[in-house]
PDB file of C-alpha atoms and ligand atoms in Angstrom:
ATOM      1  CA  MET K   1      93.819 108.785 116.011  1.00  0.00           C
ATOM      2  CA  ILE K   2      96.780 110.079 113.580  1.00  0.00           C
ATOM      3  CA  ARG K   3      96.174 113.360 111.819  1.00  0.00           C
ATOM      4  CA  ILE K   4      98.599 114.472 109.267  1.00  0.00           C
ATOM      5  CA  THR K   5      98.199 118.072 107.842  1.00  0.00           C
ATOM      6  CA  ASN K   6     100.239 119.429 104.872  1.00  0.00           C
ATOM      7  CA  LEU K   7     103.321 117.525 105.915  1.00  0.00           C
ATOM      8  CA  SER K   8     106.547 117.928 104.005  1.00  0.00           C
ATOM      9  CA  LYS K   9     110.119 116.829 104.661  1.00  0.00           C
ATOM     10  CA  GLU K  10     112.940 118.029 102.752  1.00  0.00           C
ATOM     11  CA  TYR K  11     116.374 116.653 103.763  1.00  0.00           C
ATOM     12  CA  ARG K  12     119.681 118.519 103.512  1.00  0.00           C
ATOM     13  CA  GLY K  13     120.874 118.468 100.155  1.00  0.00           C
ATOM     14  CA  GLY K  14     117.383 119.202  98.907  1.00  0.00           C
ATOM     15  CA  VAL K  15     115.708 115.707  98.816  1.00  0.00           C
ATOM     16  CA  LYS K  16     112.122 116.141  98.975  1.00  0.00           C
ATOM     17  CA  ALA K  17     111.072 112.912 100.826  1.00  0.00           C
ATOM     18  CA  VAL K  18     107.586 113.811 101.782  1.00  0.00           C
ATOM     19  CA  VAL K  19     105.615 116.465  99.848  1.00  0.00           C
ATOM     20  CA  ASP K  20     102.424 117.925 101.301  1.00  0.00           C
ATOM     21  CA  VAL K  21     100.851 114.833 102.705  1.00  0.00           C
ATOM     22  CA  ASN K  22      97.357 115.075 104.227  1.00  0.00           C
ATOM     23  CA  LEU K  23      96.172 111.823 105.909  1.00  0.00           C
ATOM     24  CA  GLU K  24      93.828 110.923 108.786  1.00  0.00           C
ATOM     25  CA  VAL K  25      94.010 107.478 110.205  1.00  0.00           C
ATOM     26  CA  HIS K  26      91.226 106.311 112.395  1.00  0.00           C
ATOM     27  CA  LYS K  27      91.225 104.351 115.639  1.00  0.00           C
ATOM     28  CA  GLY K  28      91.415 100.566 114.915  1.00  0.00           C
ATOM     29  CA  GLU K  29      92.393 100.860 111.112  1.00  0.00           C
ATOM     30  CA  PHE K  30      94.950  98.660 109.661  1.00  0.00           C
ATOM     31  CA  VAL K  31      96.612 100.720 106.966  1.00  0.00           C
ATOM     32  CA  ALA K  32      99.333  99.468 104.486  1.00  0.00           C
ATOM     33  CA  LEU K  33     101.673 102.222 103.269  1.00  0.00           C
ATOM     34  CA  LEU K  34     102.905 101.127  99.798  1.00  0.00           C
ATOM     35  CA  GLY K  35     105.252 102.692  97.313  1.00  0.00           C
ATOM     36  CA  LEU K  36     108.535 102.287  95.379  1.00  0.00           C
ATOM     37  CA  SER K  37     111.823 102.401  97.185  1.00  0.00           C
ATOM     38  CA  GLY K  38     112.500 106.049  98.178  1.00  0.00           C
ATOM     39  CA  ALA K  39     108.942 107.053  97.861  1.00  0.00           C
ATOM     40  CA  GLY K  40     109.023 108.366 101.434  1.00  0.00           C
ATOM     41  CA  LYS K  41     107.416 105.732 103.517  1.00  0.00           C
ATOM     42  CA  SER K  42     110.055 105.510 106.267  1.00  0.00           C
ATOM     43  CA  THR K  43     110.218 109.223 106.328  1.00  0.00           C
ATOM     44  CA  LEU K  44     106.412 109.536 106.858  1.00  0.00           C
ATOM     45  CA  LEU K  45     106.464 106.927 109.576  1.00  0.00           C
ATOM     46  CA  ARG K  46     109.362 108.579 111.427  1.00  0.00           C
ATOM     47  CA  CYS K  47     107.664 111.914 111.286  1.00  0.00           C
ATOM     48  CA  ILE K  48     104.583 110.282 113.021  1.00  0.00           C
ATOM     49  CA  ASN K  49     106.688 109.325 116.132  1.00  0.00           C
ATOM     50  CA  GLY K  50     108.816 112.278 116.098  1.00  0.00           C
ATOM     51  CA  LEU K  51     112.125 110.653 114.991  1.00  0.00           C
ATOM     52  CA  VAL K  52     112.151 112.936 112.147  1.00  0.00           C
ATOM     53  CA  GLN K  53     111.460 116.588 112.231  1.00  0.00           C
ATOM     54  CA  PRO K  54     109.145 117.790 109.499  1.00  0.00           C
ATOM     55  CA  THR K  55     110.158 120.720 107.315  1.00  0.00           C
ATOM     56  CA  THR K  56     106.413 122.018 107.243  1.00  0.00           C
ATOM     57  CA  GLY K  57     103.044 120.666 108.465  1.00  0.00           C
ATOM     58  CA  GLU K  58     101.858 119.168 111.525  1.00  0.00           C
ATOM     59  CA  VAL K  59     101.281 115.631 112.990  1.00  0.00           C
ATOM     60  CA  THR K  60      99.033 114.842 115.860  1.00  0.00           C
ATOM     61  CA  VAL K  61      98.391 111.489 117.547  1.00  0.00           C
ATOM     62  CA  ALA K  62      95.574 110.997 119.929  1.00  0.00           C
ATOM     63  CA  ASN K  63      95.477 114.951 119.928  1.00  0.00           C
ATOM     64  CA  LEU K  64      99.119 115.169 121.035  1.00  0.00           C
ATOM     65  CA  ASN K  65     101.405 117.312 118.931  1.00  0.00           C
ATOM     66  CA  VAL K  66     104.419 115.237 117.694  1.00  0.00           C
ATOM     67  CA  ASN K  67     106.473 118.571 117.330  1.00  0.00           C
ATOM     68  CA  GLY K  68     105.136 119.941 120.558  1.00  0.00           C
ATOM     69  CA  ARG K  69     106.627 120.398 124.006  1.00  0.00           C
ATOM     70  CA  SER K  70     108.905 117.734 125.215  1.00  0.00           C
ATOM     71  CA  ARG K  71     106.518 116.428 127.795  1.00  0.00           C
ATOM     72  CA  GLU K  72     103.953 115.900 124.979  1.00  0.00           C
ATOM     73  CA  LEU K  73     106.647 114.023 123.001  1.00  0.00           C
ATOM     74  CA  ARG K  74     107.421 111.791 125.870  1.00  0.00           C
ATOM     75  CA  GLU K  75     103.703 110.945 126.238  1.00  0.00           C
ATOM     76  CA  LEU K  76     103.500 110.390 122.494  1.00  0.00           C
ATOM     77  CA  ARG K  77     106.569 108.138 122.595  1.00  0.00           C
ATOM     78  CA  ARG K  78     104.493 105.898 125.038  1.00  0.00           C
ATOM     79  CA  ARG K  79     101.511 105.821 122.845  1.00  0.00           C
ATOM     80  CA  VAL K  80     103.099 105.126 119.462  1.00  0.00           C
ATOM     81  CA  ALA K  81     105.254 101.858 119.363  1.00  0.00           C
ATOM     82  CA  MET K  82     107.350 101.120 116.251  1.00  0.00           C
ATOM     83  CA  ILE K  83     108.870  98.000 114.740  1.00  0.00           C
ATOM     84  CA  PHE K  84     111.695  97.895 112.322  1.00  0.00           C
ATOM     85  CA  GLN K  85     112.886  95.715 109.300  1.00  0.00           C
ATOM     86  CA  GLN K  86     116.138  95.025 111.061  1.00  0.00           C
ATOM     87  CA  PHE K  87     114.227  94.417 114.489  1.00  0.00           C
ATOM     88  CA  ASN K  88     116.534  96.841 116.399  1.00  0.00           C
ATOM     89  CA  LEU K  89     116.982  94.482 119.443  1.00  0.00           C
ATOM     90  CA  VAL K  90     119.910  94.493 121.674  1.00  0.00           C
ATOM     91  CA  LYS K  91     121.623  91.631 120.437  1.00  0.00           C
ATOM     92  CA  ARG K  92     123.561  90.580 123.729  1.00  0.00           C
ATOM     93  CA  LEU K  93     120.540  90.915 125.884  1.00  0.00           C
ATOM     94  CA  THR K  94     118.106  87.935 126.552  1.00  0.00           C
ATOM     95  CA  VAL K  95     114.618  87.895 124.758  1.00  0.00           C
ATOM     96  CA  LEU K  96     112.997  88.711 128.064  1.00  0.00           C
ATOM     97  CA  ASP K  97     115.144  91.731 128.634  1.00  0.00           C
ATOM     98  CA  ASN K  98     114.598  92.953 125.055  1.00  0.00           C
ATOM     99  CA  VAL K  99     110.755  92.812 125.713  1.00  0.00           C
ATOM    100  CA  LEU K 100     111.015  94.534 128.995  1.00  0.00           C
ATOM    101  CA  CYS K 101     112.974  97.394 127.188  1.00  0.00           C
ATOM    102  CA  GLY K 102     109.342  98.405 125.907  1.00  0.00           C
ATOM    103  CA  ARG K 103     108.643  99.392 129.661  1.00  0.00           C
ATOM    104  CA  LEU K 104     111.565 101.814 129.914  1.00  0.00           C
ATOM    105  CA  SER K 105     109.503 104.721 129.258  1.00  0.00           C
ATOM    106  CA  TYR K 106     107.342 103.832 132.187  1.00  0.00           C
ATOM    107  CA  CYS K 107     110.234 103.710 134.659  1.00  0.00           C
ATOM    108  CA  GLY K 108     112.023 106.466 136.302  1.00  0.00           C
ATOM    109  CA  ILE K 109     115.679 106.990 135.125  1.00  0.00           C
ATOM    110  CA  PHE K 110     117.358 105.250 138.003  1.00  0.00           C
ATOM    111  CA  PHE K 111     115.218 102.038 137.467  1.00  0.00           C
ATOM    112  CA  SER K 112     115.742 102.114 133.724  1.00  0.00           C
ATOM    113  CA  CYS K 113     119.367 102.498 133.898  1.00  0.00           C
ATOM    114  CA  CYS K 114     119.734  99.631 136.264  1.00  0.00           C
ATOM    115  CA  ARG K 115     117.190  97.756 134.371  1.00  0.00           C
ATOM    116  CA  ILE K 116     114.980  97.109 137.477  1.00  0.00           C
ATOM    117  CA  PHE K 117     111.481  96.078 136.497  1.00  0.00           C
ATOM    118  CA  SER K 118     108.473  95.489 138.679  1.00  0.00           C
ATOM    119  CA  ASP K 119     106.628  92.142 138.881  1.00  0.00           C
ATOM    120  CA  ALA K 120     103.835  93.686 136.943  1.00  0.00           C
ATOM    121  CA  ASP K 121     106.194  94.465 134.118  1.00  0.00           C
ATOM    122  CA  ARG K 122     107.677  91.158 134.022  1.00  0.00           C
ATOM    123  CA  GLU K 123     104.117  89.640 133.908  1.00  0.00           C
ATOM    124  CA  LEU K 124     103.292  91.879 131.001  1.00  0.00           C
ATOM    125  CA  ALA K 125     106.450  90.861 129.264  1.00  0.00           C
ATOM    126  CA  TRP K 126     105.559  87.071 129.797  1.00  0.00           C
ATOM    127  CA  HIS K 127     102.309  87.678 128.535  1.00  0.00           C
ATOM    128  CA  ALA K 128     103.563  89.406 125.383  1.00  0.00           C
ATOM    129  CA  LEU K 129     105.895  86.587 124.772  1.00  0.00           C
ATOM    130  CA  ALA K 130     103.020  84.174 124.921  1.00  0.00           C
ATOM    131  CA  ARG K 131     101.088  86.007 122.437  1.00  0.00           C
ATOM    132  CA  VAL K 132     104.056  85.915 119.896  1.00  0.00           C
ATOM    133  CA  GLY K 133     104.697  82.280 120.683  1.00  0.00           C
ATOM    134  CA  LEU K 134     108.242  82.765 122.185  1.00  0.00           C
ATOM    135  CA  GLN K 135     107.961  82.039 125.849  1.00  0.00           C
ATOM    136  CA  ASP K 136     110.473  79.053 125.501  1.00  0.00           C
ATOM    137  CA  LYS K 137     113.033  81.489 124.174  1.00  0.00           C
ATOM    138  CA  ALA K 138     112.896  83.929 127.026  1.00  0.00           C
ATOM    139  CA  PHE K 139     116.264  83.307 128.295  1.00  0.00           C
ATOM    140  CA  GLN K 140     118.067  83.049 125.001  1.00  0.00           C
ATOM    141  CA  ARG K 141     120.286  85.923 123.682  1.00  0.00           C
ATOM    142  CA  ALA K 142     118.330  87.624 121.093  1.00  0.00           C
ATOM    143  CA  ASP K 143     121.010  87.166 118.357  1.00  0.00           C
ATOM    144  CA  GLN K 144     120.490  83.479 118.716  1.00  0.00           C
ATOM    145  CA  LEU K 145     117.031  83.671 117.054  1.00  0.00           C
ATOM    146  CA  SER K 146     115.949  83.537 113.461  1.00  0.00           C
ATOM    147  CA  GLY K 147     114.979  86.734 111.767  1.00  0.00           C
ATOM    148  CA  GLY K 148     111.220  85.772 112.118  1.00  0.00           C
ATOM    149  CA  GLN K 149     111.591  85.113 115.717  1.00  0.00           C
ATOM    150  CA  GLN K 150     113.472  88.315 116.188  1.00  0.00           C
ATOM    151  CA  GLN K 151     110.599  90.359 114.662  1.00  0.00           C
ATOM    152  CA  ARG K 152     108.181  88.606 117.058  1.00  0.00           C
ATOM    153  CA  VAL K 153     110.326  89.856 119.904  1.00  0.00           C
ATOM    154  CA  GLY K 154     110.248  93.325 118.329  1.00  0.00           C
ATOM    155  CA  ILE K 155     106.392  92.914 118.351  1.00  0.00           C
ATOM    156  CA  ALA K 156     106.419  91.691 121.906  1.00  0.00           C
ATOM    157  CA  ARG K 157     108.356  94.586 122.984  1.00  0.00           C
ATOM    158  CA  ALA K 158     106.109  96.959 121.261  1.00  0.00           C
ATOM    159  CA  LEU K 159     103.000  95.335 123.072  1.00  0.00           C
ATOM    160  CA  VAL K 160     104.492  95.870 126.597  1.00  0.00           C
ATOM    161  CA  GLN K 161     104.634  99.432 125.800  1.00  0.00           C
ATOM    162  CA  GLN K 162     100.631  99.224 125.726  1.00  0.00           C
ATOM    163  CA  PRO K 163     100.572 101.636 122.897  1.00  0.00           C
ATOM    164  CA  GLU K 164      97.544 102.934 121.053  1.00  0.00           C
ATOM    165  CA  VAL K 165      99.351 103.072 117.722  1.00  0.00           C
ATOM    166  CA  LEU K 166     101.690 100.644 116.091  1.00  0.00           C
ATOM    167  CA  LEU K 167     104.115 101.972 113.234  1.00  0.00           C
ATOM    168  CA  ALA K 168     105.891  99.169 111.331  1.00  0.00           C
ATOM    169  CA  ASP K 169     108.483  99.978 108.916  1.00  0.00           C
ATOM    170  CA  GLU K 170     108.692  97.157 106.445  1.00  0.00           C
ATOM    171  CA  PRO K 171     108.473  94.573 109.208  1.00  0.00           C
ATOM    172  CA  VAL K 172     108.590  91.569 106.884  1.00  0.00           C
ATOM    173  CA  ALA K 173     111.005  92.649 104.301  1.00  0.00           C
ATOM    174  CA  SER K 174     113.800  90.488 105.481  1.00  0.00           C
ATOM    175  CA  LEU K 175     111.645  87.413 106.181  1.00  0.00           C
ATOM    176  CA  ASP K 176     110.889  84.341 104.228  1.00  0.00           C
ATOM    177  CA  PRO K 177     107.259  83.677 103.132  1.00  0.00           C
ATOM    178  CA  LYS K 178     106.197  81.485 105.951  1.00  0.00           C
ATOM    179  CA  SER K 179     107.886  83.909 108.800  1.00  0.00           C
ATOM    180  CA  SER K 180     106.196  86.891 107.078  1.00  0.00           C
ATOM    181  CA  ARG K 181     102.888  85.297 107.193  1.00  0.00           C
ATOM    182  CA  ARG K 182     103.300  84.469 110.937  1.00  0.00           C
ATOM    183  CA  VAL K 183     104.236  88.006 111.572  1.00  0.00           C
ATOM    184  CA  MET K 184     101.489  89.533 109.598  1.00  0.00           C
ATOM    185  CA  ASP K 185      99.011  87.107 111.423  1.00  0.00           C
ATOM    186  CA  ILE K 186     100.290  88.434 114.768  1.00  0.00           C
ATOM    187  CA  LEU K 187      99.772  92.001 113.507  1.00  0.00           C
ATOM    188  CA  ALA K 188      96.293  91.316 112.446  1.00  0.00           C
ATOM    189  CA  SER K 189      95.347  89.696 115.686  1.00  0.00           C
ATOM    190  CA  ILE K 190      96.675  92.733 117.596  1.00  0.00           C
ATOM    191  CA  ASN K 191      94.604  94.891 115.465  1.00  0.00           C
ATOM    192  CA  ARG K 192      91.624  92.916 115.824  1.00  0.00           C
ATOM    193  CA  GLU K 193      91.637  91.856 119.342  1.00  0.00           C
ATOM    194  CA  ASP K 194      93.410  94.980 121.035  1.00  0.00           C
ATOM    195  CA  GLY K 195      91.912  97.600 118.619  1.00  0.00           C
ATOM    196  CA  LEU K 196      95.537  98.954 118.052  1.00  0.00           C
ATOM    197  CA  THR K 197      95.765 101.414 115.050  1.00  0.00           C
ATOM    198  CA  LEU K 198      98.344 100.020 112.660  1.00  0.00           C
ATOM    199  CA  LEU K 199     100.298 101.780 109.901  1.00  0.00           C
ATOM    200  CA  VAL K 200     102.677  99.396 108.235  1.00  0.00           C
ATOM    201  CA  SER K 201     104.993 100.108 105.217  1.00  0.00           C
ATOM    202  CA  MET K 202     105.413  97.172 102.915  1.00  0.00           C
ATOM    203  CA  HIS K 203     106.735  95.896  99.526  1.00  0.00           C
ATOM    204  CA  ASP K 204     104.773  92.807  99.396  1.00  0.00           C
ATOM    205  CA  VAL K 205     101.461  93.915  97.680  1.00  0.00           C
ATOM    206  CA  ASP K 206      99.826  90.752  98.056  1.00  0.00           C
ATOM    207  CA  LEU K 207     100.296  90.527 101.693  1.00  0.00           C
ATOM    208  CA  ALA K 208      99.289  94.247 102.097  1.00  0.00           C
ATOM    209  CA  LEU K 209      96.070  93.780 100.323  1.00  0.00           C
ATOM    210  CA  GLU K 210      95.213  90.615 102.167  1.00  0.00           C
ATOM    211  CA  TYR K 211      95.881  91.896 105.686  1.00  0.00           C
ATOM    212  CA  ALA K 212      95.241  95.728 105.591  1.00  0.00           C
ATOM    213  CA  SER K 213      91.882  97.352 105.488  1.00  0.00           C
ATOM    214  CA  ARG K 214      93.246 100.374 103.731  1.00  0.00           C
ATOM    215  CA  VAL K 215      96.129 101.162 101.300  1.00  0.00           C
ATOM    216  CA  VAL K 216      97.707 104.426 101.197  1.00  0.00           C
ATOM    217  CA  GLY K 217     100.271 104.891  98.443  1.00  0.00           C
ATOM    218  CA  LEU K 218     103.197 107.401  98.096  1.00  0.00           C
ATOM    219  CA  ARG K 219     105.049 108.246  95.048  1.00  0.00           C
ATOM    220  CA  ASP K 220     107.931 110.665  95.025  1.00  0.00           C
ATOM    221  CA  GLY K 221     106.853 111.710  98.466  1.00  0.00           C
ATOM    222  CA  ARG K 222     103.260 112.601  97.326  1.00  0.00           C
ATOM    223  CA  MET K 223     100.192 110.619  98.425  1.00  0.00           C
ATOM    224  CA  VAL K 224      98.750 109.332  95.235  1.00  0.00           C
ATOM    225  CA  LEU K 225      96.528 106.541  96.560  1.00  0.00           C
ATOM    226  CA  ASP K 226      94.085 106.130  99.490  1.00  0.00           C
ATOM    227  CA  LYS K 227      91.472 103.264  99.149  1.00  0.00           C
ATOM    228  CA  PRO K 228      90.116 100.502 101.047  1.00  0.00           C
ATOM    229  CA  ALA K 229      92.256  97.476 100.272  1.00  0.00           C
ATOM    230  CA  HIS K 230      89.435  95.481  98.758  1.00  0.00           C
ATOM    231  CA  THR K 231      88.942  98.205  95.945  1.00  0.00           C
ATOM    232  CA  VAL K 232      92.545  98.556  95.097  1.00  0.00           C
ATOM    233  CA  SER K 233      92.932  97.723  91.199  1.00  0.00           C
ATOM    234  CA  LYS K 234      95.682  96.549  89.080  1.00  0.00           C
ATOM    235  CA  ALA K 235      95.613  99.923  87.358  1.00  0.00           C
ATOM    236  CA  ASP K 236      96.012 101.635  90.827  1.00  0.00           C
ATOM    237  CA  LEU K 237      99.037  99.476  91.514  1.00  0.00           C
ATOM    238  CA  GLU K 238     100.539 100.119  88.026  1.00  0.00           C
ATOM    239  CA  TRP K 239     100.246 103.709  88.510  1.00  0.00           C
ATOM    240  CA  LEU K 240     101.682 103.669  91.839  1.00  0.00           C
ATOM    241  CA  TYR K 241     104.629 101.443  90.947  1.00  0.00           C
ATOM    242  CA  GLN K 242     105.430 103.076  87.659  1.00  0.00           C
ATOM    243  CA  GLN K 243     108.971 104.192  87.504  1.00  0.00           C
ATOM    244  CA  PRO K 244     109.346 107.888  87.487  1.00  0.00           C
ATOM    245  CA  ASP K 245     111.144 107.624  84.037  1.00  0.00           C
ATOM    246  CA  ASP K 246     108.112 105.877  82.612  1.00  0.00           C
ATOM    247  CA  SER K 247     105.741 108.770  83.329  1.00  0.00           C
ATOM    248  CA  ALA K 248     106.083 112.013  81.651  1.00  0.00           C
ATOM    249  CA  GLU K 249     102.665 112.713  82.539  1.00  0.00           C
ATOM    250  CA  PHE K 250     103.189 112.205  86.320  1.00  0.00           C
ATOM    251  CA  ASP K 251     103.648 115.731  87.158  1.00  0.00           C
ATOM    252  CA  THR K 252     100.661 116.977  85.058  1.00  0.00           C
ATOM    253  CA  MET K 253      98.225 114.181  86.311  1.00  0.00           C
ATOM    254  CA  ALA K 254      95.879 116.065  88.483  1.00  0.00           C
ATOM    255  CA  GLU K 255      93.806 113.206  89.694  1.00  0.00           C
ATOM    256  CA  VAL K 256      94.860 110.712  92.462  1.00  0.00           C
ATOM    257  CA  ALA K 257      93.121 107.453  93.197  1.00  0.00           C
ATOM    258  CA  TYR K 258      91.073 107.996  96.231  1.00  0.00           C
ATOM    259  CA  ALA K 259      88.171 106.033  97.549  1.00  0.00           C
TER     260      ALA K 259
HETATM  261  N1  ATP V 301     118.602 111.061 106.507  1.00  0.00           N
HETATM  262  C1  ATP V 301     118.361 111.276 105.250  1.00  0.00           C
HETATM  263  N2  ATP V 301     119.013 112.261 104.531  1.00  0.00           N
HETATM  264  C2  ATP V 301     118.918 112.629 103.320  1.00  0.00           C
HETATM  265  N3  ATP V 301     118.050 112.014 102.588  1.00  0.00           N
HETATM  266  C3  ATP V 301     117.282 111.016 103.109  1.00  0.00           C
HETATM  267  C4  ATP V 301     117.371 110.577 104.470  1.00  0.00           C
HETATM  268  N4  ATP V 301     116.665 109.628 104.679  1.00  0.00           N
HETATM  269  C5  ATP V 301     115.914 109.391 103.531  1.00  0.00           C
HETATM  270  N5  ATP V 301     116.433 110.100 102.640  1.00  0.00           N
HETATM  271  C6  ATP V 301     115.974 110.274 101.202  1.00  0.00           C
HETATM  272  O1  ATP V 301     114.539 110.427 101.152  1.00  0.00           O
HETATM  273  C7  ATP V 301     113.952 109.866 100.155  1.00  0.00           C
HETATM  274  C8  ATP V 301     112.660 108.960 100.877  1.00  0.00           C
HETATM  275  O2  ATP V 301     113.396 107.867 101.604  1.00  0.00           O
HETATM  276  P1  ATP V 301     112.601 107.024 102.570  1.00  0.00           P
HETATM  277  O3  ATP V 301     113.609 106.108 103.184  1.00  0.00           O
HETATM  278  O4  ATP V 301     111.678 107.660 103.370  1.00  0.00           O
HETATM  279  O5  ATP V 301     111.864 106.118 101.391  1.00  0.00           O
HETATM  280  P2  ATP V 301     111.157 104.713 101.438  1.00  0.00           P
HETATM  281  O6  ATP V 301     109.938 104.591 100.703  1.00  0.00           O
HETATM  282  O7  ATP V 301     110.958 104.264 102.877  1.00  0.00           O
HETATM  283  O8  ATP V 301     112.162 103.617 100.833  1.00  0.00           O
HETATM  284  P3  ATP V 301     112.552 102.203 101.018  1.00  0.00           P
HETATM  285  O9  ATP V 301     111.322 101.420 100.673  1.00  0.00           O
HETATM  286  O10 ATP V 301     113.753 101.941 100.205  1.00  0.00           O
HETATM  287  O11 ATP V 301     112.979 102.027 102.523  1.00  0.00           O
HETATM  288  C9  ATP V 301     114.896 109.035  99.269  1.00  0.00           C
HETATM  289  O12 ATP V 301     115.308 109.735  98.310  1.00  0.00           O
HETATM  290  C10 ATP V 301     116.085 108.934 100.362  1.00  0.00           C
HETATM  291  O13 ATP V 301     117.225 108.722  99.654  1.00  0.00           O
END
């Protein structure tokens, strides 16, 4: 479903955020992306949906080239939805209107500018709100909701896009433990019931190991861990989260932890 080949991203100023990453994610997998702050998780996710242009390498999603022609990119943007740590909702719009924003890529320019949605779109939005348990908040302004509720709106917006892949950039980093679990439960049910492929960057290792089927770890932009979640050991995590200063051997260590 997602194929990443020799992907590197160097930002202006010479920061190497992603270094020669090769990764294949299969349909229906639930992959947690782990690593220290600055390890390159967000950059990698953004390269997958075309928000960041890689310096070298290639990404395809469902055989569509992320850096291909603009028509291909438009199609890809429909198939790949993303949710963010800070939710990225339009604060002054209602919850329902925010969810309907997930349909914009299916409308013509006129309809999307005027925010005119079909009955079918509205039905999809109601259904998505029911799935995340927020139908009763449909007509409230988005900024009147708690963080956990706003993230659930973000998920509903992603669902109405009817994507094949859902990328989530630290979706629970700003939430309390109870809200985090609720969001993770919803993501797990979407993965299980809809067969959506999930790639989720996280800082909470326990949650990642509990919910994901596979763990990919980045360190200084390099992929240094790729294992089924149930086989990830304490030593793997210590290695992954070792501060760069702690490990003079890092550069010379040839072997990475793979299944
Ligand atoms: N737009 C940018 N311009 C320049 N450097 C950037 C840019 N975005 C990220 N970086 C740098 O690239 C590196 C990787 O950042 P990235 O945000 O991808 O890491 P991350 O693992 O997602 O971190 P966090 O967990 O803190 O979100 C960091 O050194 C960061 O400072």
